[in-house]
Amino acid sequence: MKATTGETMKTKVALVLVFLLFAIPTSALSYEREPSIEIVSVGYIDPQKGITTPINSNYIGKGDKILVVTIYNPALRERVEYSDINEFMFFNSREDMLFTAYNIEIELLGNENVKVKSGKITLPALPSMQTATLQFPVEIVGGEEVELKLIAKYEVIDELRDLSRFQLIPELKVPVEFTNTIIYNSTGTLTQITNTTRYRVDIPLEKYELGYLEREKELPLKIFVEERDVSPEVKVVSADKLIAGGKGDIVVEIKNVGKKVARNAYATVELPKQQQLQQQPTTAMTAVIPFAMTSLPSSTTATTAQPSYYIGDLAPKDVAIAKFRVTLDLPTGGVYPVKLKLVYTDEYGNIKESDTATFGIEVLSKPKIEVKSVQSSVYANSKGDVVVKLISNADMERASARIVVSSPLSALSSECYIGDVKAGEEFEAIFRLKASSEAKETMYPGDVFVKFKAGDDFVESDAIRIGIEVKPEVEFEALGVPEIRAGEEKILTFTIKNKGITEIKDATARIVIVSPFSSSDDSAFIGNLKPGEVANASFKISVDRDATPKLYALNLEVKYRAENGEWVVSKPVKAVIDVKPRPIDYMIFTIVAVVIIAGIAYYIKRRK
């Protein structure tokens, strides 16, 4: 319905009141139990032991841990004093803003006993009576009762500095659509008229600015460091030149910084999951581990599945050396963490394991090997060489290469020795391949792998994809249709044409004889033929007397030496022979006639 004049006036009066209300200047407010930061609880996570759920205890062992600190905001509404009506009208429905801590910055300060490995943690806001959980990676190196400091900086609302003033709008309702509905009855008489107006209402928005006060608190955080009975400390690490994908030895000097003797101890190591570490076969390890240690309870199943090195008794402050054989199944190099622990028996014969000590090993990336060129002399239905020229960005010792191909290619010589390779210098690998008769004139994929010596083992590169060109097989054509009569023996000559794109050498044509033909000479030497050239090939051929006169097609093959020096037998082509009917032998008729005449004459003579 259309707005009335009375409604419009009420709206204008309300706007004037609001404008006058917010025209009053603002000043600071005050309230009790303002926002603050307090510590609720302290716990820790021990990723080295696979513990990912926080343990709510501040009794923590040495080593790398994640300190879990839960903070909260204890602000509570007890009394709020507003300095003017402005603040009251603004905060009356927004009092939760007053009890929220803003722009929070938390920093954990370490000391000589606890090394903090993270920086400051920031939170945009923490509402009243709500908590936030913070995690700080730390390394606990010593001490018994250690007090840390948690520095909390944050802001609280101090005042309402500014608020946008509403502008008086003569008409808040703006008509945007008008509809007129007229209804008639069955006799055509007007019964109802409805006018509908749709309005858009413009409501001004607030724009405000708040003033903040900065607060800073120093919160004491106490932890108790548990001293382990046996605790390993890695003193020295030495290793071979380790390359991703290769093997090598790691020698670790281990010190027991605990307070008790580790009896019948052996060291275990754990590398990242992409790596595998193997020290000795199981049978060999059993030989060096005392009988009492060869059977462990289920609680240490995960540990015994890891490679181990037997040490023996390790007293407090004593040092032992363990040597491990490393297999690194990694695509790239880098510095990778290795976790070491001791499994031992205590003075009561119970099997225990120590906390984890972590150290790093540097792994070099495999050399980057690039393909410079690939030369192929492989023809369809033939053998040939593939020469691959490569270059490496690192030195390689005692290198060799192998190739992997799939049908229609096969490797006759899939490996070759290269020798020592210098970084940046080209080297080549030569392989001998065969292409089947099904091979087409195209490029076929192949994978080349380069193996080289790293330490006392060999490392193989990732697959290096190459394209292998297969050249077309030379095709021939047998021209001419020589004639021969049934029962006849004759030298038949065909013209052989080289339809290929390469020259052939020392070619010999052979015709495949089938019934009704026979031959005592089915081969003919035709020599060298360049592309498009022709040569005659003659064969001594006989045909049966009762052969049916017609065109016969025999298979003709050409054996030749290709450009790569390989002997090749071509696909058969058709050599057409026209067999004519056997000629009539008139001499036989003459002899028969003479015999008959002589017989008749003899008969007549006897009658006389």
XYZ file of C-alpha atoms in Angstrom:
608
model
C 0.000 0.000 0.000
C 1.060 3.597 -0.512
C 2.846 5.309 2.395
C 0.802 7.912 4.269
C 1.922 11.436 5.139
C 1.817 10.578 8.852
C 4.265 7.696 8.446
C 6.679 9.918 6.559
C 6.646 12.533 9.268
C 7.316 9.939 11.992
C 10.307 8.672 10.062
C 11.750 12.162 9.708
C 11.314 12.869 13.409
C 13.074 9.612 14.317
C 16.010 10.497 12.078
C 16.341 13.913 13.677
C 16.439 12.316 17.147
C 19.102 9.866 16.078
C 21.168 12.655 14.543
C 20.976 14.720 17.732
C 21.839 11.688 19.840
C 25.023 10.882 17.944
C 26.070 14.521 17.721
C 27.158 14.323 21.388
C 30.975 14.017 21.642
C 32.462 10.728 22.958
C 34.921 10.042 25.784
C 36.654 7.066 27.444
C 34.699 4.267 29.147
C 35.674 2.042 32.076
C 34.719 -1.464 33.147
C 35.873 -4.181 35.545
C 37.227 -7.663 34.692
C 38.576 -6.399 31.374
C 40.146 -8.846 28.860
C 43.324 -10.610 29.927
C 45.398 -13.707 29.126
C 45.933 -16.561 31.571
C 47.397 -20.093 31.309
C 44.895 -22.901 31.778
C 47.096 -25.970 31.308
C 50.455 -27.218 30.040
C 51.071 -30.478 28.201
C 53.292 -31.910 25.507
C 53.409 -34.009 22.347
C 56.245 -36.459 21.712
C 56.421 -37.003 17.929
C 59.593 -39.079 18.261
C 57.574 -41.723 20.067
C 54.631 -41.351 17.723
C 52.555 -39.579 20.397
C 50.399 -37.039 18.554
C 47.707 -36.505 21.203
C 48.741 -33.986 23.881
C 49.647 -35.438 27.294
C 48.396 -33.137 30.058
C 51.482 -33.125 32.204
C 54.355 -30.757 32.788
C 56.706 -33.619 33.670
C 58.616 -33.985 30.429
C 61.635 -35.991 29.361
C 64.614 -34.666 27.444
C 64.710 -34.362 23.688
C 62.595 -32.745 20.993
C 59.026 -32.169 22.156
C 56.082 -29.961 21.294
C 54.982 -27.938 24.309
C 51.196 -27.490 24.327
C 49.980 -24.428 26.229
C 46.280 -23.637 26.608
C 45.412 -20.008 27.328
C 42.076 -18.333 28.018
C 40.491 -14.926 28.448
C 38.973 -14.582 31.986
C 37.075 -11.358 31.209
C 33.605 -11.244 32.780
C 30.884 -8.550 32.788
C 30.490 -7.212 36.316
C 30.277 -3.444 35.908
C 30.548 -1.130 32.898
C 30.542 2.654 33.126
C 29.703 4.536 29.941
C 30.851 8.109 29.738
C 27.995 9.268 27.503
C 24.856 8.201 25.735
C 26.859 7.641 22.551
C 28.835 4.793 24.097
C 25.782 3.318 25.727
C 23.759 3.294 22.489
C 26.665 1.801 20.539
C 27.876 -0.876 23.004
C 24.510 -1.754 24.541
C 23.977 -4.554 22.008
C 27.701 -5.180 21.459
C 29.103 -5.602 24.966
C 30.929 -8.785 23.911
C 33.346 -6.472 22.063
C 34.397 -4.903 25.392
C 35.420 -8.255 26.872
C 37.384 -9.537 23.873
C 41.190 -9.370 23.681
C 42.398 -8.229 20.253
C 45.633 -8.540 18.221
C 47.157 -11.105 20.561
C 50.858 -11.902 20.283
C 52.274 -14.809 22.315
C 55.996 -15.583 22.653
C 57.614 -18.377 24.659
C 61.038 -17.444 25.997
C 63.481 -20.325 26.469
C 66.689 -20.616 28.433
C 69.829 -22.761 28.600
C 67.780 -25.827 29.522
C 64.919 -25.461 27.049
C 65.535 -24.271 23.510
C 62.442 -22.810 21.828
C 62.333 -23.570 18.083
C 59.421 -21.349 17.071
C 58.700 -17.648 16.924
C 55.739 -15.595 18.009
C 52.182 -16.846 17.633
C 49.484 -14.313 16.769
C 45.726 -14.512 17.226
C 43.287 -11.922 15.856
C 40.983 -12.091 18.886
C 40.063 -14.155 21.951
C 36.494 -13.646 23.254
C 35.553 -13.773 26.909
C 35.820 -17.150 28.713
C 37.178 -18.867 25.583
C 40.418 -20.832 25.237
C 43.097 -21.187 22.584
C 45.676 -23.968 22.301
C 49.223 -23.028 21.282
C 52.024 -25.375 20.262
C 55.717 -24.537 20.644
C 58.410 -26.931 19.314
C 61.143 -27.129 21.943
C 64.301 -29.066 22.678
C 64.734 -29.988 26.323
C 68.431 -30.425 27.023
C 68.727 -30.389 30.835
C 67.623 -29.103 34.171
C 65.225 -30.490 36.740
C 62.725 -27.739 37.557
C 62.712 -25.239 34.708
C 60.714 -22.005 34.686
C 59.928 -20.482 31.314
C 58.240 -17.201 30.500
C 55.218 -16.730 28.271
C 54.965 -13.120 27.087
C 51.447 -12.098 26.061
C 50.743 -8.807 24.282
C 47.197 -7.825 23.398
C 44.789 -4.874 23.040
C 41.515 -3.958 24.763
C 38.883 -1.383 23.756
C 39.368 1.960 25.515
C 36.935 4.345 23.837
C 34.534 5.031 21.009
C 36.496 7.651 19.134
C 34.254 8.429 16.221
C 30.882 7.522 14.782
C 29.526 8.561 11.414
C 26.621 11.028 11.545
C 23.373 10.054 9.860
C 22.315 12.346 7.033
C 18.668 13.376 6.996
C 16.936 11.933 3.943
C 13.706 13.728 2.964
C 12.118 10.502 1.806
C 13.519 7.143 2.952
C 10.992 5.206 0.882
C 11.621 5.347 -2.853
C 8.900 3.814 -5.071
C 10.341 1.353 -7.563
C 7.252 -0.462 -8.919
C 3.516 0.305 -9.291
C 0.793 -2.190 -10.299
C -2.933 -1.625 -10.936
C -5.354 -4.597 -10.767
C -8.967 -4.258 -12.073
C -11.518 -7.092 -11.579
C -14.834 -7.453 -13.458
C -17.682 -9.891 -12.774
C -19.355 -12.205 -15.294
C -21.707 -9.432 -16.493
C -18.822 -7.087 -17.207
C -19.442 -4.842 -14.215
C -16.367 -3.381 -12.442
C -16.176 -4.955 -8.975
C -12.669 -4.184 -7.581
C -9.663 -1.934 -8.239
C -6.333 -2.636 -6.416
C -3.341 -0.259 -6.538
C 0.008 -1.720 -5.282
C 3.221 0.267 -4.824
C 6.616 -1.422 -4.026
C 9.257 0.758 -2.290
C 13.008 0.625 -1.787
C 13.961 1.730 1.715
C 17.376 3.446 2.035
C 18.897 2.964 5.522
C 22.228 4.704 6.292
C 24.966 2.484 7.775
C 27.176 3.208 10.751
C 30.895 3.904 10.478
C 32.809 3.900 13.712
C 36.378 4.075 15.064
C 37.506 2.532 18.346
C 40.445 3.401 20.530
C 42.551 0.569 22.017
C 44.938 0.215 24.925
C 47.950 -2.102 24.698
C 48.489 -4.622 27.461
C 51.448 -6.917 28.190
C 51.668 -9.790 30.668
C 54.512 -12.064 31.691
C 53.142 -15.490 32.564
C 55.433 -17.977 34.385
C 55.390 -21.517 32.971
C 57.030 -24.258 35.006
C 58.030 -27.703 33.703
C 59.822 -30.576 35.402
C 62.495 -32.381 33.375
C 62.513 -36.128 33.931
C 65.944 -37.735 33.947
C 65.875 -41.028 32.067
C 67.676 -44.107 33.289
C 69.312 -44.492 29.873
C 69.469 -41.625 27.412
C 71.514 -41.683 24.172
C 73.264 -38.611 22.859
C 74.748 -38.538 19.378
C 78.224 -37.065 19.596
C 79.755 -37.621 16.132
C 78.303 -38.731 12.807
C 80.376 -39.696 9.791
C 79.086 -41.085 6.533
C 80.069 -42.068 3.035
C 79.095 -39.906 0.112
C 75.388 -40.706 0.162
C 73.429 -40.360 -3.062
C 69.671 -40.636 -3.430
C 68.877 -44.134 -4.588
C 72.232 -45.521 -3.441
C 73.777 -47.147 -0.407
C 76.478 -46.198 2.073
C 77.691 -46.502 5.646
C 76.809 -44.242 8.576
C 79.036 -44.364 11.663
C 77.510 -42.908 14.848
C 79.272 -42.202 18.140
C 76.720 -42.635 20.945
C 77.071 -41.476 24.548
C 74.850 -42.624 27.432
C 73.916 -39.430 29.278
C 71.464 -41.273 31.523
C 72.042 -42.368 35.091
C 72.059 -46.147 34.724
C 73.816 -48.867 32.731
C 72.180 -50.031 29.505
C 72.821 -53.782 29.558
C 73.032 -55.839 26.373
C 72.102 -52.689 24.479
C 71.699 -52.382 20.762
C 71.046 -49.223 18.786
C 68.192 -48.891 16.324
C 67.742 -46.183 13.737
C 64.724 -44.919 11.862
C 64.902 -42.855 8.706
C 62.051 -41.133 6.861
C 59.584 -43.556 5.320
C 60.948 -43.027 1.804
C 64.269 -44.426 2.922
C 65.226 -47.925 3.955
C 68.150 -48.703 6.162
C 69.670 -52.133 6.354
C 72.647 -53.121 8.434
C 72.880 -56.878 8.063
C 70.624 -59.808 7.150
C 68.544 -61.144 10.053
C 70.612 -64.297 10.307
C 73.801 -62.299 10.666
C 72.282 -60.053 13.338
C 71.163 -63.047 15.367
C 74.744 -64.189 15.459
C 75.987 -61.009 17.148
C 73.055 -60.343 19.516
C 73.170 -62.366 22.739
C 70.674 -65.187 23.091
C 68.724 -63.308 25.757
C 68.017 -60.487 23.295
C 66.819 -62.508 20.293
C 63.223 -62.696 21.491
C 61.488 -59.455 22.406
C 57.962 -58.776 23.643
C 55.223 -57.446 21.401
C 55.678 -53.927 22.729
C 58.964 -53.656 20.852
C 57.815 -55.256 17.609
C 58.036 -51.947 15.758
C 61.551 -51.432 17.069
C 62.883 -54.854 16.171
C 61.573 -54.411 12.639
C 64.076 -51.578 12.324
C 67.768 -52.189 11.612
C 69.910 -52.608 14.685
C 73.538 -52.645 15.752
C 74.610 -54.509 18.884
C 76.649 -52.454 21.375
C 76.706 -54.437 24.633
C 76.777 -52.779 28.062
C 76.836 -48.984 27.969
C 77.468 -47.321 31.334
C 76.615 -43.671 32.107
C 78.950 -41.274 30.278
C 80.422 -44.150 28.245
C 80.659 -43.873 24.455
C 80.022 -46.595 21.834
C 80.287 -46.640 18.051
C 77.584 -48.138 15.847
C 77.869 -48.630 12.107
C 74.829 -48.871 9.820
C 74.368 -49.709 6.191
C 72.057 -47.206 4.508
C 69.842 -47.721 1.477
C 68.305 -44.442 0.340
C 65.270 -44.837 -1.861
C 64.826 -41.145 -2.538
C 64.139 -39.160 -5.699
C 66.099 -36.084 -4.594
C 68.815 -35.081 -2.185
C 68.614 -33.008 0.976
C 69.266 -33.171 4.695
C 67.149 -35.911 6.262
C 66.572 -36.662 9.953
C 67.559 -39.989 11.462
C 66.136 -41.117 14.804
C 68.268 -43.279 17.070
C 67.305 -45.080 20.272
C 68.697 -47.792 22.508
C 66.920 -51.019 23.384
C 68.387 -52.609 26.518
C 67.702 -54.625 29.666
C 67.681 -52.958 33.071
C 69.112 -54.370 36.302
C 65.995 -56.468 36.810
C 66.143 -58.066 33.344
C 63.260 -56.033 31.921
C 63.535 -54.947 28.290
C 63.255 -51.181 27.864
C 63.931 -48.581 25.239
C 65.353 -45.106 25.606
C 64.154 -41.767 24.350
C 65.031 -40.848 20.795
C 68.084 -38.876 19.765
C 67.906 -37.230 16.366
C 70.682 -36.374 13.950
C 70.813 -35.417 10.301
C 72.449 -36.925 7.238
C 73.135 -35.155 3.987
C 71.996 -36.945 0.847
C 73.135 -35.766 -2.568
C 70.776 -35.751 -5.520
C 71.383 -38.113 -8.392
C 73.293 -36.544 -11.270
C 71.077 -34.772 -13.768
C 71.612 -36.493 -17.109
C 70.358 -34.919 -20.322
C 70.084 -36.373 -23.817
C 72.001 -34.410 -26.437
C 71.185 -36.535 -29.498
C 69.916 -39.937 -30.609
C 71.090 -41.557 -33.851
C 69.321 -44.652 -35.134
C 70.217 -47.038 -37.963
C 67.325 -49.357 -37.255
C 65.167 -50.387 -40.215
C 61.852 -52.161 -40.086
C 62.338 -55.919 -40.208
C 66.029 -55.439 -39.513
C 68.665 -54.868 -36.855
C 70.558 -51.665 -36.234
C 72.487 -49.516 -33.771
C 71.133 -46.730 -31.601
C 73.747 -44.220 -30.441
C 72.653 -42.004 -27.539
C 74.802 -39.010 -26.633
C 74.329 -37.721 -23.087
C 75.757 -35.188 -20.676
C 75.863 -35.230 -16.858
C 76.101 -32.356 -14.407
C 78.264 -34.414 -12.039
C 81.194 -36.805 -12.231
C 80.310 -40.478 -12.475
C 82.662 -43.357 -11.842
C 82.533 -46.683 -13.716
C 79.309 -45.754 -15.474
C 77.284 -48.101 -17.636
C 73.979 -47.757 -19.439
C 71.036 -49.970 -20.280
C 68.006 -49.502 -22.500
C 64.446 -50.761 -22.166
C 62.210 -50.943 -25.235
C 58.915 -52.595 -26.068
C 57.336 -54.184 -29.155
C 57.848 -53.815 -32.074
C 61.404 -53.135 -30.901
C 63.578 -55.606 -29.041
C 67.044 -55.190 -27.571
C 69.763 -57.490 -28.894
C 72.405 -55.648 -26.865
C 70.653 -53.800 -24.033
C 73.686 -52.797 -21.925
C 76.978 -51.079 -22.590
C 79.909 -50.008 -20.446
C 80.842 -46.314 -20.519
C 83.564 -45.846 -17.912
C 84.371 -42.695 -15.945
C 82.398 -39.595 -16.905
C 83.358 -36.000 -16.191
C 80.750 -33.364 -15.396
C 79.780 -31.341 -18.468
C 81.445 -33.718 -20.948
C 79.457 -35.651 -23.517
C 79.473 -39.432 -23.430
C 77.678 -41.968 -25.572
C 75.903 -45.256 -25.100
C 75.479 -47.674 -28.011
C 72.738 -50.295 -28.134
C 71.788 -52.842 -30.765
C 68.087 -53.170 -31.458
C 65.872 -55.105 -33.809
C 62.613 -53.888 -35.340
C 60.025 -56.476 -36.306
C 58.339 -56.620 -39.695
C 55.344 -54.942 -38.054
C 57.343 -51.797 -37.270
C 56.302 -48.623 -39.044
C 58.302 -45.666 -40.218
C 58.003 -43.640 -37.015
C 59.586 -42.849 -33.632
C 59.278 -45.408 -30.858
C 59.928 -44.642 -27.169
C 62.737 -46.130 -25.140
C 64.056 -45.633 -21.602
C 67.769 -45.305 -20.870
C 69.174 -45.845 -17.376
C 72.714 -44.884 -16.352
C 74.331 -46.762 -13.475
C 77.427 -45.469 -11.692
C 79.493 -46.193 -8.601
C 78.667 -44.361 -5.361
C 80.691 -45.402 -2.340
C 81.058 -49.160 -2.493
C 77.781 -49.683 -4.323
C 76.131 -48.623 -7.562
C 73.306 -46.143 -8.118
C 71.028 -46.103 -11.140
C 69.531 -42.931 -12.548
C 65.870 -42.379 -13.159
C 64.539 -43.340 -16.566
C 65.703 -41.057 -19.375
C 63.091 -41.154 -22.151
C 64.356 -41.095 -25.740
C 62.782 -41.426 -29.168
C 64.112 -44.155 -31.491
C 63.632 -43.660 -35.216
C 62.732 -46.739 -37.226
C 63.426 -46.265 -40.918
C 61.194 -47.857 -43.527
C 61.957 -51.250 -44.997
C 63.059 -51.149 -48.667
C 60.276 -52.246 -50.972
C 60.723 -53.862 -54.386
C 58.654 -54.460 -57.478
C 58.975 -57.333 -60.002
C 58.181 -55.938 -63.447
C 57.364 -57.915 -66.566
C 55.234 -61.004 -67.248
C 57.366 -63.683 -68.926
C 55.639 -66.519 -70.827
C 56.221 -70.250 -70.714
C 54.259 -73.178 -72.185
C 53.071 -76.141 -70.242
C 55.714 -78.860 -70.226
C 58.438 -76.387 -71.160
C 61.715 -75.494 -69.368
C 62.835 -71.938 -69.897
C 64.849 -69.053 -68.462
C 62.408 -66.407 -67.249
C 63.595 -62.870 -66.625
C 62.037 -60.284 -64.294
C 62.971 -56.639 -63.878
C 63.527 -55.805 -60.175
C 62.975 -52.178 -59.140
C 64.189 -50.555 -55.882
C 61.169 -48.589 -54.601
C 62.828 -47.564 -51.344
C 64.652 -44.388 -50.331
C 68.050 -45.940 -49.627
C 70.607 -47.811 -51.672
C 70.904 -51.575 -51.317
C 74.071 -53.537 -51.905
C 75.000 -57.058 -52.906
C 71.368 -57.922 -53.573
C 70.216 -61.390 -54.588
C 66.701 -62.184 -55.797
C 65.152 -65.542 -55.004
C 61.928 -66.885 -56.409
C 59.822 -69.258 -54.318
C 58.938 -72.279 -56.499
C 55.624 -74.038 -56.005
C 53.643 -76.542 -58.096
C 53.256 -76.745 -61.072
C 56.713 -75.160 -61.373
C 60.142 -76.510 -60.622
C 63.602 -75.022 -60.854
C 67.217 -75.958 -60.553
C 68.271 -72.296 -60.286
C 65.902 -70.138 -58.173
C 68.374 -67.337 -57.254
C 69.805 -64.455 -59.251
C 72.431 -61.905 -58.221
C 71.378 -58.322 -59.044
C 74.120 -56.305 -57.265
C 73.667 -52.750 -56.017
C 70.520 -50.749 -56.589
C 70.010 -47.114 -55.809
C 66.504 -45.785 -55.171
C 64.487 -46.038 -58.388
C 67.043 -48.174 -60.212
C 66.168 -51.519 -61.857
C 68.065 -54.741 -62.612
C 67.182 -58.016 -64.329
C 66.893 -61.275 -62.484
C 66.712 -64.504 -64.519
C 65.652 -67.946 -63.277
C 65.632 -71.357 -65.017
C 62.096 -72.650 -64.555
C 60.181 -75.727 -65.750
C 56.425 -76.171 -65.814
C 54.489 -79.422 -65.758
C 53.011 -80.696 -69.032
C 49.539 -80.796 -67.530
C 49.708 -77.300 -66.047
C 46.560 -75.267 -66.584
C 47.214 -72.338 -68.892
C 46.761 -69.083 -66.892
C 48.625 -66.374 -64.964
C 50.567 -67.608 -61.942
C 51.981 -65.337 -59.185
C 55.059 -66.585 -57.350
C 56.674 -64.940 -54.344
C 59.974 -63.201 -54.986
C 62.264 -62.036 -52.176
C 65.353 -59.860 -52.268
C 68.191 -60.378 -49.817
C 70.422 -57.322 -49.554
C 72.861 -55.471 -47.358
C 71.284 -52.304 -45.900
C 72.997 -48.998 -45.156
C 73.858 -50.173 -41.652
C 75.633 -53.221 -43.073
C 72.986 -55.680 -41.898
C 71.643 -58.392 -44.167
C 67.912 -57.962 -44.758
C 65.378 -60.148 -46.503
C 62.603 -58.066 -48.015
C 58.930 -58.730 -47.845
C 57.899 -60.958 -50.780
C 56.560 -59.361 -53.943
C 54.592 -61.085 -56.685
C 56.371 -62.285 -59.826
C 53.731 -63.058 -62.450
C 54.278 -65.882 -65.009
C 51.957 -66.458 -67.948
C 51.632 -70.210 -68.673
C 50.502 -70.902 -72.231
C 48.957 -74.155 -73.559
C 51.321 -76.946 -74.582
C 51.922 -76.895 -78.484
C 50.538 -79.745 -80.717
C 53.218 -82.327 -81.699
C 52.568 -83.015 -85.480
C 55.461 -85.499 -85.713
C 53.471 -88.013 -83.710
C 50.569 -87.754 -86.100
C 52.918 -88.322 -89.078
C 54.468 -91.411 -87.543
C 51.051 -92.859 -86.743
C 49.867 -92.181 -90.299
C 52.946 -93.898 -91.791
C 52.437 -96.883 -89.496
C 48.781 -97.180 -90.551
C 49.575 -96.900 -94.256
C 52.308 -99.512 -93.967
C 49.932 -101.844 -92.193
C 47.292 -101.450 -94.863
C 49.823 -102.121 -97.651
C 51.059 -105.259 -95.927
C 47.520 -106.532 -95.494
C 46.694 -106.022 -99.179
C 49.864 -107.757 -100.243
C 49.055 -110.837 -98.190
C 45.607 -111.094 -99.721
C 47.042 -111.390 -103.150
